[in-house]
Coordinates of C-alpha atoms in Angstrom, one line a residue:
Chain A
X1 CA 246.6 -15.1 37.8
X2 CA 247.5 -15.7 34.2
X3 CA 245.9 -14.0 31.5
X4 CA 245.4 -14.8 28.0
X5 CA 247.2 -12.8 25.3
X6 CA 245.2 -12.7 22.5
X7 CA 240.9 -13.8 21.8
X8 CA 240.0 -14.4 18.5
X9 CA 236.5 -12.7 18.1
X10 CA 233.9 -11.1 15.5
X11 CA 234.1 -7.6 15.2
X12 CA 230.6 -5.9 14.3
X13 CA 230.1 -2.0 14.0
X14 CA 227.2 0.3 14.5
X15 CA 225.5 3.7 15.7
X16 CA 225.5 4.6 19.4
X17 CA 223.1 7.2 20.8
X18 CA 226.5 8.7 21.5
X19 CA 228.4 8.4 18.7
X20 CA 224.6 10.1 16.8
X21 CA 224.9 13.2 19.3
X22 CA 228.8 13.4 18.2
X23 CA 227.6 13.4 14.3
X24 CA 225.5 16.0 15.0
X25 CA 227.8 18.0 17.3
X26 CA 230.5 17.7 14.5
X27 CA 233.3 15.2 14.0
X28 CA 235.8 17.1 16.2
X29 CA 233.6 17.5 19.2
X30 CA 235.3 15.4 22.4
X31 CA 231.9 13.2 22.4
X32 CA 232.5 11.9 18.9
X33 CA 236.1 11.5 19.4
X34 CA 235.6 9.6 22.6
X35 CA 233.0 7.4 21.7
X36 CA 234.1 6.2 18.5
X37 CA 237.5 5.2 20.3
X38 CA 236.1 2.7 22.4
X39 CA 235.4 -1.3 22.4
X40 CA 232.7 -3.1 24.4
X41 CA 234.1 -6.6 25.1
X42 CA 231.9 -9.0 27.2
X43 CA 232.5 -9.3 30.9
X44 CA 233.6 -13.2 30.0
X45 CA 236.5 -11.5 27.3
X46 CA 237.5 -8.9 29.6
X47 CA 238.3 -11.5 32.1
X48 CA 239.9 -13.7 30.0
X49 CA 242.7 -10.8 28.7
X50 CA 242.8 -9.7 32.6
X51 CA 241.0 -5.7 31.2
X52 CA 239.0 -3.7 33.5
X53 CA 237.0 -0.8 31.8
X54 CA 239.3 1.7 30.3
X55 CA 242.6 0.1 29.4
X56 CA 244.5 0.0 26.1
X57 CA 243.1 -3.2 24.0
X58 CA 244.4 -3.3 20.2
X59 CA 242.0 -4.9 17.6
X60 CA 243.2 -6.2 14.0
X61 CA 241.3 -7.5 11.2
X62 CA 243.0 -8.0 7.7
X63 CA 242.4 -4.4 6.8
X64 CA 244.4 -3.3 9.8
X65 CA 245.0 -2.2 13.6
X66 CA 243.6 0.1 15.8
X67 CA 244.1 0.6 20.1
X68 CA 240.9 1.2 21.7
X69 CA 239.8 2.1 25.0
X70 CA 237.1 -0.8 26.4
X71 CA 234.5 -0.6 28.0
X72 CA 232.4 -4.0 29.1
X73 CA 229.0 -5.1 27.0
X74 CA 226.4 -7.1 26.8
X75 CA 227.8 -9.1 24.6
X76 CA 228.7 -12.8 23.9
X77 CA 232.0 -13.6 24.2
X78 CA 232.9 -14.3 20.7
X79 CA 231.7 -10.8 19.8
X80 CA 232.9 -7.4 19.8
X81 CA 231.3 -4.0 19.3
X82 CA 233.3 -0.8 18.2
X83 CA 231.0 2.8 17.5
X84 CA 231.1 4.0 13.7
X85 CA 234.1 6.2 12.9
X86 CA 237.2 6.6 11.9
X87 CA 239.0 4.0 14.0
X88 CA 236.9 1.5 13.2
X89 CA 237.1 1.8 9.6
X90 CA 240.4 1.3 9.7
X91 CA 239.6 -2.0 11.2
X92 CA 236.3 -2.8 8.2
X93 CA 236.3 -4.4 4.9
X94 CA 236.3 -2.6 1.0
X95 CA 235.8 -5.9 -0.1
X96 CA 232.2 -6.2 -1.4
X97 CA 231.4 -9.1 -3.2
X98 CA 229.8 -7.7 -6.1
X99 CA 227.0 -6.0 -3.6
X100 CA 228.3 -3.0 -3.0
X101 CA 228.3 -3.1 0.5
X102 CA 231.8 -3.2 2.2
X103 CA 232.1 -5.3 5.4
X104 CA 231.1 -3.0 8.5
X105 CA 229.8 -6.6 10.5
X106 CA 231.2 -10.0 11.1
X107 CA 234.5 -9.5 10.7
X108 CA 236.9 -11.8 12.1
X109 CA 239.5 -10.0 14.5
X110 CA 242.3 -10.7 16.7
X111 CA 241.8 -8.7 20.3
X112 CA 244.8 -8.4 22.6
X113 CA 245.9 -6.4 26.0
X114 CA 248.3 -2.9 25.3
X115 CA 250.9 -3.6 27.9
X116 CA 252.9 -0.8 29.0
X117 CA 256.2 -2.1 27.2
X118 CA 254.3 -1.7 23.7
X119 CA 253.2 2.0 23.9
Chain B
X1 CA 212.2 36.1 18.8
X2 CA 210.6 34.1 16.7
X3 CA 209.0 30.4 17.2
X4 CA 208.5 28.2 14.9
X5 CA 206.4 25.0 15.4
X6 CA 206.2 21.7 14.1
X7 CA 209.4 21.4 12.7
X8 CA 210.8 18.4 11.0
X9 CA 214.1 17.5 12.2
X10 CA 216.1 15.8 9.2
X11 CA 218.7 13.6 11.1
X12 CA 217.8 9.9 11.1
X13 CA 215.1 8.8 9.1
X14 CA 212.5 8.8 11.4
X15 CA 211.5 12.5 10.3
X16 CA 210.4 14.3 13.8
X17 CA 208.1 16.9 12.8
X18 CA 206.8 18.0 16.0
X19 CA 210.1 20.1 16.7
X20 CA 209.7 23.6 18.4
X21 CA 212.7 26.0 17.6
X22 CA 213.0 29.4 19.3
X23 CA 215.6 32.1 16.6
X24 CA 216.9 34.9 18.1
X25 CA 218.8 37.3 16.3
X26 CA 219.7 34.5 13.4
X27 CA 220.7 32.2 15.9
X28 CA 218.6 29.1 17.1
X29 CA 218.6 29.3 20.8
X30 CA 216.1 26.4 21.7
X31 CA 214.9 23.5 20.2
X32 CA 212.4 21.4 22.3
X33 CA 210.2 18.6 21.4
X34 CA 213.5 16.5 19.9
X35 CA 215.9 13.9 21.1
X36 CA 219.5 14.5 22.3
X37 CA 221.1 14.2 18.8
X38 CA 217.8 16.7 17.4
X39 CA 218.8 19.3 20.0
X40 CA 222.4 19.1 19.2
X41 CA 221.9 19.7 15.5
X42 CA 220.0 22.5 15.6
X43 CA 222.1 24.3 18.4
X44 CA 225.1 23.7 16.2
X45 CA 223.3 24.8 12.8
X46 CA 225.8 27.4 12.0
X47 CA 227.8 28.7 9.2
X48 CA 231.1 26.5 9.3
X49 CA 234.5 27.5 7.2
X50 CA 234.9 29.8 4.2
X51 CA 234.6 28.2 0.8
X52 CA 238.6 27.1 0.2
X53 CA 240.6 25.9 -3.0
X54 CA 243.7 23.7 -2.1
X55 CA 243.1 24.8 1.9
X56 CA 242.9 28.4 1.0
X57 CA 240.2 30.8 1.8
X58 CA 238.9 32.2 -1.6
X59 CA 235.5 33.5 -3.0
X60 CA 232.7 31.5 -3.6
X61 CA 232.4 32.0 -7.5
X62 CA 236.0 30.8 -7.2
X63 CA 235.8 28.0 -5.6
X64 CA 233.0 27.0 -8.2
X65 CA 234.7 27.7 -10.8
X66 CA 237.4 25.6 -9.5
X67 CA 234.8 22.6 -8.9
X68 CA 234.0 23.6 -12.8
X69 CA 237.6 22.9 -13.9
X70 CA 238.0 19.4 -12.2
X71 CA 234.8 17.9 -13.3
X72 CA 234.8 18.9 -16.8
X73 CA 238.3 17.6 -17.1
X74 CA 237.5 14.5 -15.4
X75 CA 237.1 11.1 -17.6
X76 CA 234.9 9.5 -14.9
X77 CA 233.7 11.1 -11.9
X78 CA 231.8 10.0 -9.3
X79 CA 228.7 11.9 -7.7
X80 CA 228.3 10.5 -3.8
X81 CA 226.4 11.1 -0.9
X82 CA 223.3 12.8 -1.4
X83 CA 221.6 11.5 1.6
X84 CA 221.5 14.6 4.2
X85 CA 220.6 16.7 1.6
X86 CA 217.4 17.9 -0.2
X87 CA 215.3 15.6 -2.8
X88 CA 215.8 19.1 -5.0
X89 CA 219.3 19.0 -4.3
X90 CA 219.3 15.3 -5.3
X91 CA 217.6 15.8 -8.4
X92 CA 220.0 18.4 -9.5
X93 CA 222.9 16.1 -8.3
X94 CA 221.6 13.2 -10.9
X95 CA 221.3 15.8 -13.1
X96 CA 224.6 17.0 -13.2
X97 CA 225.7 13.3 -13.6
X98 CA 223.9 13.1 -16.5
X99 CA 225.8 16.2 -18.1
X100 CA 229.3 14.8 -16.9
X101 CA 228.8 11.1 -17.6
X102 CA 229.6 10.5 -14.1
X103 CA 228.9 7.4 -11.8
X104 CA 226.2 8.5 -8.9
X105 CA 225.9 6.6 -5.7
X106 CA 224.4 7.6 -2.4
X107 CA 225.2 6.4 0.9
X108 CA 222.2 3.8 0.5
X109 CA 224.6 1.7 -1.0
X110 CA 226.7 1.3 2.0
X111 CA 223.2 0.9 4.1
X112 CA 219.9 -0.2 3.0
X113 CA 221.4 -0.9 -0.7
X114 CA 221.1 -4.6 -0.3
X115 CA 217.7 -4.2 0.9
X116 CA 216.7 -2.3 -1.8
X117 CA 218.2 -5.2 -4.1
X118 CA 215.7 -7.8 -2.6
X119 CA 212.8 -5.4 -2.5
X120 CA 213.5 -5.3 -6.6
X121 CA 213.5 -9.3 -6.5
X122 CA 210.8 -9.8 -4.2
X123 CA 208.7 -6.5 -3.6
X124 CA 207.6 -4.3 -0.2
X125 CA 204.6 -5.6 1.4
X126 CA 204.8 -2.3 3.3
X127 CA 202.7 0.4 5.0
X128 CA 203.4 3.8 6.7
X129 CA 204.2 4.9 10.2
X130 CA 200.7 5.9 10.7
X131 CA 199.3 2.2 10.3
X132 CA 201.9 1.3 12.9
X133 CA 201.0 3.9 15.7
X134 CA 196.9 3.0 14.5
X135 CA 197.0 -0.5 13.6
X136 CA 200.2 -2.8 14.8
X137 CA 199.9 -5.7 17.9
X138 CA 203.7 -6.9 16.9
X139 CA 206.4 -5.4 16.1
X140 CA 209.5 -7.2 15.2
X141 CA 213.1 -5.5 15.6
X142 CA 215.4 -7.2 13.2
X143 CA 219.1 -6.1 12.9
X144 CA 218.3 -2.5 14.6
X145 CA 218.4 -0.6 17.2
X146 CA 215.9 2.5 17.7
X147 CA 216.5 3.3 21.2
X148 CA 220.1 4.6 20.1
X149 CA 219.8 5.3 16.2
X150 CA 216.0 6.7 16.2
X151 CA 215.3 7.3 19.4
X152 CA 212.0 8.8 19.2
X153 CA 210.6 5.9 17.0
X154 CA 209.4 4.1 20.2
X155 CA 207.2 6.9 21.4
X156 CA 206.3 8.6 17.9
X157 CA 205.0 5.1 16.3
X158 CA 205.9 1.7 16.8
X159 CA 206.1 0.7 20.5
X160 CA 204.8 3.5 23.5
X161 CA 202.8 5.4 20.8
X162 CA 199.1 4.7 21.4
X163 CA 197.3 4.8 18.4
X164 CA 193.7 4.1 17.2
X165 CA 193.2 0.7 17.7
X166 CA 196.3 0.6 20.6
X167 CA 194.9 2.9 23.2
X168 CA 196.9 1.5 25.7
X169 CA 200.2 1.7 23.6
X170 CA 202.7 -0.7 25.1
X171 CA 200.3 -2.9 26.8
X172 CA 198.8 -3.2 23.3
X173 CA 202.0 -4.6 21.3
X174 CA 204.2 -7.2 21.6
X175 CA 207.6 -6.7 21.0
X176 CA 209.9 -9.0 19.4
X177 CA 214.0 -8.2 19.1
X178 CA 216.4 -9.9 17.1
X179 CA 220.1 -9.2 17.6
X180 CA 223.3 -10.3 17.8
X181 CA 223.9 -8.2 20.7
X182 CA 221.5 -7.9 23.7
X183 CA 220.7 -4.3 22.7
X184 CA 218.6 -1.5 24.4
X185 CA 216.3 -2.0 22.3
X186 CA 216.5 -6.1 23.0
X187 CA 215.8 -5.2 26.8
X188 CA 212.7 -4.2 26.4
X189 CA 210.9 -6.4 23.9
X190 CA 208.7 -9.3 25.2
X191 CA 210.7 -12.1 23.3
X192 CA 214.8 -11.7 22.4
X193 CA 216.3 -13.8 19.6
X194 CA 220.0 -13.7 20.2
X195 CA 221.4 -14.9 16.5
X196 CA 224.7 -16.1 16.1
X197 CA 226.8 -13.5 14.2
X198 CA 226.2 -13.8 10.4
X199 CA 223.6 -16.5 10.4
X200 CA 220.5 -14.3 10.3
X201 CA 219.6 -16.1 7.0
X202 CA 219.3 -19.5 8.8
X203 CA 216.9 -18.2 11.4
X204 CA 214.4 -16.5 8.9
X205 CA 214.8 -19.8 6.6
X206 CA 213.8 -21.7 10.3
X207 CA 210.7 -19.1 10.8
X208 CA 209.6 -19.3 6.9
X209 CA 209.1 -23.2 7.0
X210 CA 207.7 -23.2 10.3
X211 CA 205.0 -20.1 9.0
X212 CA 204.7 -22.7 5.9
X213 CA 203.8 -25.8 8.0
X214 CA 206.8 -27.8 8.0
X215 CA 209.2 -29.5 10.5
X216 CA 212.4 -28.5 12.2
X217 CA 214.8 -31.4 12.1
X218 CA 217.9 -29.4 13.7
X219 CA 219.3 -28.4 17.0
X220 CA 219.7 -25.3 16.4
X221 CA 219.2 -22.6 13.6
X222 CA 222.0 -19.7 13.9
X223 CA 221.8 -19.7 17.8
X224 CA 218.5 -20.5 18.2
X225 CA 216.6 -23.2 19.2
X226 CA 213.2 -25.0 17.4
X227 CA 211.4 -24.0 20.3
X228 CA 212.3 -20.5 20.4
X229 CA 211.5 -20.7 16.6
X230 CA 208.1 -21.9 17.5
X231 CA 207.4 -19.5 19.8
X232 CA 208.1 -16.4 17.6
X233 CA 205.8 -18.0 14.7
X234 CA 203.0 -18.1 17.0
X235 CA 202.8 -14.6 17.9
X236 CA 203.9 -13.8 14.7
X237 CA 200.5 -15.6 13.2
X238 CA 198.6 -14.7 15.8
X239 CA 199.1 -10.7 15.0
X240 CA 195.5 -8.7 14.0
X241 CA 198.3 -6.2 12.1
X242 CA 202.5 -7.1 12.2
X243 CA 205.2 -4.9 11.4
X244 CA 208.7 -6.0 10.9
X245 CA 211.4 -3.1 11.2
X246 CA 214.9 -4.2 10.0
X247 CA 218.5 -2.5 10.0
X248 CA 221.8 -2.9 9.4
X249 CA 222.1 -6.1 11.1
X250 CA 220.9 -7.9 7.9
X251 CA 222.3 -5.5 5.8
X252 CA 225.5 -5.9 6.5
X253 CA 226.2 -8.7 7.6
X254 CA 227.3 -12.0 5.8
X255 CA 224.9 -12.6 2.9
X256 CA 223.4 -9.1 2.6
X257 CA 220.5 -8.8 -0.3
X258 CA 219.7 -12.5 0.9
X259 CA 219.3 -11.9 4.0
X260 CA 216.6 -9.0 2.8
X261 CA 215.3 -11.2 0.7
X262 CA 214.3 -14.3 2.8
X263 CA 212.9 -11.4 5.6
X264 CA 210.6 -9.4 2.9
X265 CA 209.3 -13.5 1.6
X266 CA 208.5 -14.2 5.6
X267 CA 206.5 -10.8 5.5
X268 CA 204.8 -11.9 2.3
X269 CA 204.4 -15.6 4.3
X270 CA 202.8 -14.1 6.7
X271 CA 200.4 -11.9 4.6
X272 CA 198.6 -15.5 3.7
X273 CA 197.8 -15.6 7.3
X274 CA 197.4 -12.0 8.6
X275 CA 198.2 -8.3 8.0
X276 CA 202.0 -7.7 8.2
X277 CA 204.2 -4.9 6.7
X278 CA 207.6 -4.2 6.6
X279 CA 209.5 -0.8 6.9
X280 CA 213.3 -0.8 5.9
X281 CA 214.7 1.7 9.3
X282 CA 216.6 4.0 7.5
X283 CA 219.6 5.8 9.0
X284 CA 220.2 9.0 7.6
X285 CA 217.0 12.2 7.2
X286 CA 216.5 11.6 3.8
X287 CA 218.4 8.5 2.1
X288 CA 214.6 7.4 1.5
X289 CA 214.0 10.4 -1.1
X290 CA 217.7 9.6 -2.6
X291 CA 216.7 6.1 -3.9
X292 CA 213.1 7.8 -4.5
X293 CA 214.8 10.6 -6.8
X294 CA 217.1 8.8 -8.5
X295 CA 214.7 5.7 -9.6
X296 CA 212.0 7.8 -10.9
X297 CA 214.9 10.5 -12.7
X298 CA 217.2 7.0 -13.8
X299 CA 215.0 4.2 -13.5
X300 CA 217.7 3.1 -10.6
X301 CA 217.8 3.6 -6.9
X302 CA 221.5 3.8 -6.7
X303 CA 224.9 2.6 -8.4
X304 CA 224.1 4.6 -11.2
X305 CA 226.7 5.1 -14.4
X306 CA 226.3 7.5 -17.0
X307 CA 229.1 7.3 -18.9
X308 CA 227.5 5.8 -22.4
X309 CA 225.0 8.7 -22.1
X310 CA 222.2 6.3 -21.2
X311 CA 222.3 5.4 -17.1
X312 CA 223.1 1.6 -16.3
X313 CA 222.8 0.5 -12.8
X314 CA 225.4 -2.1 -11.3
X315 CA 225.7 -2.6 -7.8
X316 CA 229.0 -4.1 -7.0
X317 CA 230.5 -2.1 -10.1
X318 CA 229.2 1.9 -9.8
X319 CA 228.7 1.7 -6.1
X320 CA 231.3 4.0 -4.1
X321 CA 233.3 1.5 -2.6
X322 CA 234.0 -0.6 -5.5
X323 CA 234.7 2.8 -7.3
X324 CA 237.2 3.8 -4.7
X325 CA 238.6 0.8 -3.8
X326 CA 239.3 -0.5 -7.3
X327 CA 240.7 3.4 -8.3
X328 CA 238.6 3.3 -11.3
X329 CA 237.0 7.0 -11.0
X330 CA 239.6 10.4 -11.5
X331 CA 237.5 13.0 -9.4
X332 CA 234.4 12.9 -6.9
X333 CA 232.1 15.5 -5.9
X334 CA 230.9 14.4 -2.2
X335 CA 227.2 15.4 -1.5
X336 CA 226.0 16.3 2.0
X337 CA 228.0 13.2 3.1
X338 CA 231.2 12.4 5.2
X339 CA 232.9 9.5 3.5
X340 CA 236.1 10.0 4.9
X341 CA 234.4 9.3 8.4
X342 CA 232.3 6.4 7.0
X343 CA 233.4 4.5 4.8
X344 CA 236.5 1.7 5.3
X345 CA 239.8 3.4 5.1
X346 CA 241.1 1.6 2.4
X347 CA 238.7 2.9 -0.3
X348 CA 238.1 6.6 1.7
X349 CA 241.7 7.7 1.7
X350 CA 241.4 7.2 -2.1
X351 CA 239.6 10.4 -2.0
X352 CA 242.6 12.4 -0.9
X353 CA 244.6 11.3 -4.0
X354 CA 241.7 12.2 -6.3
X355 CA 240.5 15.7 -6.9
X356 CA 237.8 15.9 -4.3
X357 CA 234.8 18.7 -4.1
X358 CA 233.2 18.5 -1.0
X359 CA 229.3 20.6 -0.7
X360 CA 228.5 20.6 2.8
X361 CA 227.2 22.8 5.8
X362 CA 230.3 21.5 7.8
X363 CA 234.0 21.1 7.5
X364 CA 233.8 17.3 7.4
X365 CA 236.5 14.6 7.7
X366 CA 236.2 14.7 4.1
X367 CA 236.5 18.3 3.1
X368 CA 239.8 18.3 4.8
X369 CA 241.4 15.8 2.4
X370 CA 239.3 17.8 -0.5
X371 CA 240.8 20.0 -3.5
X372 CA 237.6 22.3 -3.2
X373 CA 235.1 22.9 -0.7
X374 CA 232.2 24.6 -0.9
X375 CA 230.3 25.3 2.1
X376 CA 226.2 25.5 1.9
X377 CA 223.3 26.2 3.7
X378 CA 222.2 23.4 6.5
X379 CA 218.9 22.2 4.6
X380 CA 216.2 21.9 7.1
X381 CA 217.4 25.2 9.0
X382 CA 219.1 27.6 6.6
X383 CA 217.5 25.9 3.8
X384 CA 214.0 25.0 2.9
X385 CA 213.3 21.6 0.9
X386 CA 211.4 17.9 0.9
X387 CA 212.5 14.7 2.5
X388 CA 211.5 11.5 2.9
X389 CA 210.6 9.1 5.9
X390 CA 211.9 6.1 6.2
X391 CA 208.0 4.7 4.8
X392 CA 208.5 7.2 2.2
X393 CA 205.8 9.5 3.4
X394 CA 207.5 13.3 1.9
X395 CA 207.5 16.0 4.5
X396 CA 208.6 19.6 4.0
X397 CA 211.6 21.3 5.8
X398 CA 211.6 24.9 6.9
X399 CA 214.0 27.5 6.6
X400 CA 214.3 29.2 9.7
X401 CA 217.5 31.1 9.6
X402 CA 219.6 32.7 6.8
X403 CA 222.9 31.2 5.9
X404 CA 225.6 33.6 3.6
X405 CA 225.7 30.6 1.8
X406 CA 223.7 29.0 -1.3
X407 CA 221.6 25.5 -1.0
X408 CA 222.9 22.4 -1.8
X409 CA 220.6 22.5 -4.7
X410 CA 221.8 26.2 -6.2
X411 CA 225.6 24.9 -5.7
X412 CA 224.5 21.8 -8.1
X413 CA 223.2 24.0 -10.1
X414 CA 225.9 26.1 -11.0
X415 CA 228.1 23.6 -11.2
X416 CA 226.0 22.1 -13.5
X417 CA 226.0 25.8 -16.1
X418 CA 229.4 25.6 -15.6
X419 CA 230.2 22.3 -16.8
X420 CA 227.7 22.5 -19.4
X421 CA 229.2 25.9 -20.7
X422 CA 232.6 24.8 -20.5
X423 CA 231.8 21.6 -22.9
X424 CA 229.8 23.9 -25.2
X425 CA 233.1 26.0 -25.8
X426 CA 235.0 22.8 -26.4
X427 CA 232.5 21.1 -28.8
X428 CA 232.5 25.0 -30.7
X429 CA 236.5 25.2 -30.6
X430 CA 236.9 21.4 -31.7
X431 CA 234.1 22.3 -34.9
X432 CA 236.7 25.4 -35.5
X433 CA 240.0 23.4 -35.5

């Protein structure tokens, strides 16, 4: 079956229950470091890049690129979710249009498959 | 051992104060009562790294001192964080920006800020947790998700609690979710709007003419169809006492303070037709009492500049990410706050080309890329103070154990005699020259 390389998607950002215990544990703890390396793509998108949970999917955004590890949401397929933290700021917005507020949600992004010949 | 009861636990801003901790030879060996992130913090409420000066172990006086040197040499410094910490500790911190000239921003302004623009354009029709758990029939979810950022609001308030008038708690409310994603917190509620991403404004502009007796001539409005608009108005009108909760989801998305504003006019709609209040859910313990502090010390809740001796407020201009991003400020004192961890790369790393102080109970993201860091006593457990709940209802945080280390608020302090000192002697030595 052939898979598609690359979905264009929105990329939104936000506290999980994990990701909170992780703050609270501290920023080195595995639970933090785990969490806030993972992406929640929608069964539909999963399908569509041929994923199952775990593998290597790189997100980019016009700040940057980050791998993640996925893991399937409840989520439409034109969205995807990534934990607060490092990794995912490397993928958010400084831009702020005059409200202070950089772009953590609705950020366009590209989402594709790691294949073993790009590690 | 020693127990200490009803203890507020400062994490999120739902303000738990019904915390039992169990201290045992200095050490908290049980807290009950809390959620999984509660118990976490206070298990790991313990004194992190020495204080260090350019990653080296030093004394404390030193590493103040060293703090000293780079702020009073700084032309613009920025003050940042402020939200995990004290409202003492706050007020100090806006006094210190005062004496330096400094720019001061908490992390509201990369959270609720924008809703704290459109409460300034529009007001709060709001009310406290207490009328919630009493009073409330509907309860509207907007842009957030308790079950996994508060997750004892539920049962403490706005859903399970049973209350006065809401014996039977659940089977008394209605709950109505609005998402982008089908949340946990989507699951359970009666009725689940799923918005298109960045198009919150079109639904509440949908609900506000419906509430105000007009038609719907569109398909669709962000997602979502007229009926589904329809439906939602009716129980919204047909609430004895409405709450709407809102998040991050209209913060931050695509139109911001506009999105805030159109919610807090569809609250004041709805106050023509019924009781309704609105709570913003804020994240962190006490980022509440850091807008509170600094609008009744500055006049402003946050984006503050001091530099013309006078404090001017400009979101979009003294807010940290603007700061940081545009390179505009030579030195930055971080506050009980891990911006290196939270805010987008691009203007956090920034920070480690700066001189960077970093106050904090832990050896953060941040306080690794840091000049100086000074390690302090975790307020709320090694440090007594007052917060603020998300309704801005001020509670009271026990110490319970000692730390070797001074409070946020005495480390301000100092700071503060030291800066003030060291322009003293310049202003005497420039008189002698």
């Amino acid at each position: 079956m052939a898979f598609i390389k690359e979905v264009h998607a929105i990329l939104i950002t936000g506290r999980t229950l994990r990701q909170g215990i992780g703050v609270a544990e501290g920023k080195d703890s595995d639970v933090y470091r785990e969490e806030t390396s993972q992406v929640e793509l929608s069964a539909g998108s999963m399908a569509k890049l041929g994923l199952k949970h775990g593998d290597r999917v790189e997100v980019s955004t016009d700040s940057g690129v980050e791998t993640f590890l996925c893991r399937p949401g409840d989520l439409p397929d034109n969205v995807v979710f990534v934990p607060y933290g490092p990794p995912a700021n490397r993928l958010t917005l400084n831009t702020t249009e005059g409200s202070g507020m950089p772009g953590f949600k609705g950020i366009p992004c590209r989402v594709r498959r790691v294949i073993d010949e790009d590690i | 051992m020693r127990t200490f009861e009803n203890t507020v636990c400062s994490f999120c801003g739902s303000l738990c104060d019904d915390i039992v901790l169990e201290v045992e030879d200095n050490v908290i060996t049980k807290a009950r009562g809390g959620c999984a992130i509660s118990r976490r913090k206070f298990l790991s409420a313990i004194d992190s790294e020495a204080p260090l000066v350019d990653g080296k172990e030093v004394k404390f006086d030193e590493a103040i001192n060293a703090a000293v040197e780079i702020l009073a040499k700084a032309r613009h410094p920025l003050i940042y964080g402020l939200s995990s910490t004290s409202s003492e500790a706050q007020a100090a911190a806006v006094k210190l920006g005062e004496t330096l000239g400094a720019s001061v921003d908490s992390t509201s302004s990369v959270c609720h800020g924008p809703g704290t623009v459109a409460k300034q354009l529009v007001g709060l029709p709001t009310c406290t947790l207490g009328e919630v758990k009493n009073r409330a029939d509907v309860v509207v979810f907007w842009g957030c998700n308790p079950v996994e950022a508060h997750p004892r609001h539920f049962s403490r308030y706005s859903v399970q609690a049973k209350g006065l008038l809401r014996e039977q708690g659940r089977r008394d409310r209605k709950v109505i979710a609005v998402d982008v994603r089908r949340t946990a917190t989507a699951r359970i509620a009666d009725i689940f709007l799923q918005v298109a991403p960045n198009e919150d404004f079109q639904v509440l502009t949908a609900l506000r003419a419906v509430i105000n007796g007009n038609e719907l001539r569109e398909e669709t409005f962000g997602g979502i169809s007229p009926e589904e608009i329809q439906d939602v108005c009716d129980v919204l009108q047909s609430a004895e006492y409405g709450v709407f909760f809102f998040g991050m989801g209209l913060t931050m998305t695509q139109g911001t303070h506009h999105n805030v504003r159109q919610a807090l006019s569809l609250v004041r709609d709805l106050n023509r037709k019924t009781a309704f209040g609105v709570i913003p859910m804020r994240g962190h313990g006490n980022v509440a009492g850091t807008e509170t502090v600094l609008a009744w010390q500055t006049g402003y809740p946050f984006g503050i500049n001091f530099s013309r001796g006078y404090p001017r407020y400009s979101p979009g201009e003294f807010t940290v990410t603007d700061l940081l991003s545009r390179r505009e400020v030579d030195a930055a004192l971080i506050v009980a706050s891990d911006p290196a961890a939270t805010l987008p790369a691009r203007s956090a790393n920034y920070l480690g080309e700066i001189p960077t102080i970093v106050i904090d109970p832990y050896y953060s993201a941040t306080a690794k890329l840091a000049r100086v860091f000074l390690p302090s006593a975790p307020v709320g457990v090694a440090a007594s103070g007052t917060v603020y709940r998300m309704d801005q209802v001020p509670l009271p945080l026990r110490k319970v154990i000692d730390s070797k280390y001074p409070s946020d608020h005495d480390i301000l302090l100092a700071i503060d005699k030291g800066v003030t000192a060291c322009s003293a002697s310049k202003e005497a030595l420039s008189m002698i020259l």
